[in-house]
Amino acid sequence: MAAPSAAQRIVIENAAIATVDANDTEYASGYLVVADNKIESIGAGKAPEGLENVVRRIDATGHLITPGLVNTHHHFYQWITRGLATDHNLFNWLVALYPTWSRIDESMVRVAAQGSLAMMARGGVTTAMDHHYVYPKNSGDLSGAIIGAASDMGVRFTLARGSMDMSEKDGFLPPDFAVETTEGALAATEETVKKFHDASFDAMTQVAVAPCSPFSISTQLLKQGAELARRLGVRMHTHGSETVEEEKFCHELFGMGPTDYFESTGFLGEDVWMAHCVHMNDSDIAAFARTGTGVAHCPSSNARLAAGIARVPDMLKAGVPVGLGVDGTASNESGELHTELRNALLINRLGAHREAALNARQALRLGTYGGAQVLGRADNIGSLEAGKLADFVLWKIDGLGHSSIADPVTAVVFGAAAPVTASFVNGRQIVENNRLLFADEEQIARDARAEAQRLARITAQS
Ligand SMILES: Nc1nc2[nH]c(O)nc2c(=O)[nH]1
């Protein structure tokens, strides 16, 4: 029998390190040793001597190393419908955009996924997710195109296979032509999980069951979606409590608020994370804490759509797992996650808790470990600890934007978006000096423009 090949090591030294472990351990000058796709050791000072099979040494002087950022809510297809309906609230924004979104096809979705992923990855995202809920008839293999784009770029990825089965004719929001049948959506979701979901420790692709929102889905889809997810052992995701209009809709149709409605369908639990959660009262937050339901906090999108300010400090105090989300880029045109750390901190300080709402380290935790928690991956990513997967970022903090800020974490969270000198996923470098190593940004930009124009033309002709 052939001897197992020895692990290949990468040694990184002389960096400030924020591990985001349970004790928030930090090193003013430390080292990180990667062996194959895992962190082998991490600590203060220089790396241990005598390591074998060291294939690369990096002198990270002038950098902060953090866990890779984890994005917990997005809609990639919206990359080709950015900058539209810019002065709308959620409901009239959705009504304005559904007719365009209902005309997407596989080629458009592939390019939109590449654009969304590229924008995040070059800014330090190592784990991404896409809540894709628009599946027009005969539009091709949309889920396959999205997953292929993430895999090509080397980004760890969760596809939340979304669905909508209720429309205007039922008194719901989407136009009739934009929705699937309940049975069709459930069958396609099951097929997607069986084809793509990987449950292993170092999985690069996972799939979640993700009916869209209370005003676009039936109670049956929520209940059967929850049953399906639990039968297959995968996570569940949806939008909830985003706006006052949604709250009113739920009270009028279901006789209760969104959180009680979700709980009545089985759609709360440790295996669920929900986007937005802006309009939550004390009992809603307590229900999330009691059931272990996670939250994807999307501060920029909530501001763009005038939704409100989520009560993140109260959620954290109650023990609710909270991560950060870019949200779709039709409601957050920047498409970056690293700026959401700063926006989460600043926007939450406009709420009841003022300057005590969040600090820099809590913001970093939301964007890393918190994200890993809500995606169900806190055992393998989200903090820098021996045995965890080697997903991490080297932020350059000795340049113009940051060198005069003494504290490295404050520099990265409060300061301008810090340049990413290197980003690693699963022990493999995917970004160097803010450039993607496995994608051509200029080509993606050209393709995205062409596909955005093609979609606008098709919509105008329909
Ligand atoms: N911010 C967003 N909220 C949503 N609700 C829903 O049903 N779709 C969306 C969306 O695309 N963005």
mmCIF file of C-alpha atoms in Angstrom, residues 72-77 128-135 143 146-147 157-163 189 192-193 197 205-212 234-239 273 375:
data_model
loop_
_atom_site.group_PDB
_atom_site.id
_atom_site.type_symbol
_atom_site.label_atom_id
_atom_site.label_comp_id
_atom_site.label_asym_id
_atom_site.label_seq_id
_atom_site.Cartn_x
_atom_site.Cartn_y
_atom_site.Cartn_z
ATOM 1 C CA THR A 72 -25.503 34.797 4.683
ATOM 2 C CA HIS A 73 -28.037 36.374 2.308
ATOM 3 C CA HIS A 74 -27.903 37.325 -1.377
ATOM 4 C CA HIS A 75 -29.798 37.053 -4.666
ATOM 5 C CA PHE A 76 -27.092 36.701 -7.326
ATOM 6 C CA TYR A 77 -29.405 37.120 -10.343
ATOM 7 C CA ALA A 128 -21.011 32.881 -0.045
ATOM 8 C CA MET A 129 -24.675 32.010 -0.355
ATOM 9 C CA ASP A 130 -27.344 32.668 -2.954
ATOM 10 C CA HIS A 131 -31.072 32.639 -2.226
ATOM 11 C CA HIS A 132 -32.334 32.002 -5.732
ATOM 12 C CA TYR A 133 -36.132 31.993 -5.932
ATOM 13 C CA VAL A 134 -37.016 32.882 -9.548
ATOM 14 C CA TYR A 135 -37.204 29.845 -11.833
ATOM 15 C CA SER A 143 -28.986 26.056 -9.945
ATOM 16 C CA ILE A 146 -24.850 29.251 -9.971
ATOM 17 C CA ILE A 147 -23.047 26.370 -8.270
ATOM 18 C CA PHE A 157 -20.915 28.107 -1.158
ATOM 19 C CA THR A 158 -24.492 27.465 -0.003
ATOM 20 C CA LEU A 159 -27.299 27.546 -2.552
ATOM 21 C CA ALA A 160 -30.619 28.303 -0.862
ATOM 22 C CA ARG A 161 -32.993 26.791 -3.436
ATOM 23 C CA GLY A 162 -35.850 29.291 -3.272
ATOM 24 C CA SER A 163 -39.394 29.121 -4.589
ATOM 25 C CA THR A 189 -35.743 21.505 -4.529
ATOM 26 C CA THR A 192 -31.189 20.014 -6.225
ATOM 27 C CA VAL A 193 -30.358 18.837 -2.687
ATOM 28 C CA HIS A 197 -25.521 18.943 -1.255
ATOM 29 C CA THR A 205 -21.138 23.163 -1.766
ATOM 30 C CA GLN A 206 -24.233 22.869 0.364
ATOM 31 C CA VAL A 207 -27.928 23.321 -0.434
ATOM 32 C CA ALA A 208 -30.747 24.675 1.746
ATOM 33 C CA VAL A 209 -34.536 24.635 1.278
ATOM 34 C CA ALA A 210 -35.702 28.237 0.928
ATOM 35 C CA PRO A 211 -39.326 29.226 0.155
ATOM 36 C CA CYS A 212 -39.220 32.957 -0.584
ATOM 37 C CA VAL A 234 -30.372 20.210 5.241
ATOM 38 C CA ARG A 235 -30.952 23.755 6.470
ATOM 39 C CA MET A 236 -33.868 26.094 5.785
ATOM 40 C CA HIS A 237 -33.895 29.753 4.831
ATOM 41 C CA THR A 238 -36.470 32.463 4.046
ATOM 42 C CA HIS A 239 -37.185 36.200 4.293
ATOM 43 C CA TRP A 273 -31.894 31.186 9.321
ATOM 44 C CA LEU A 375 -25.068 28.632 7.847
#
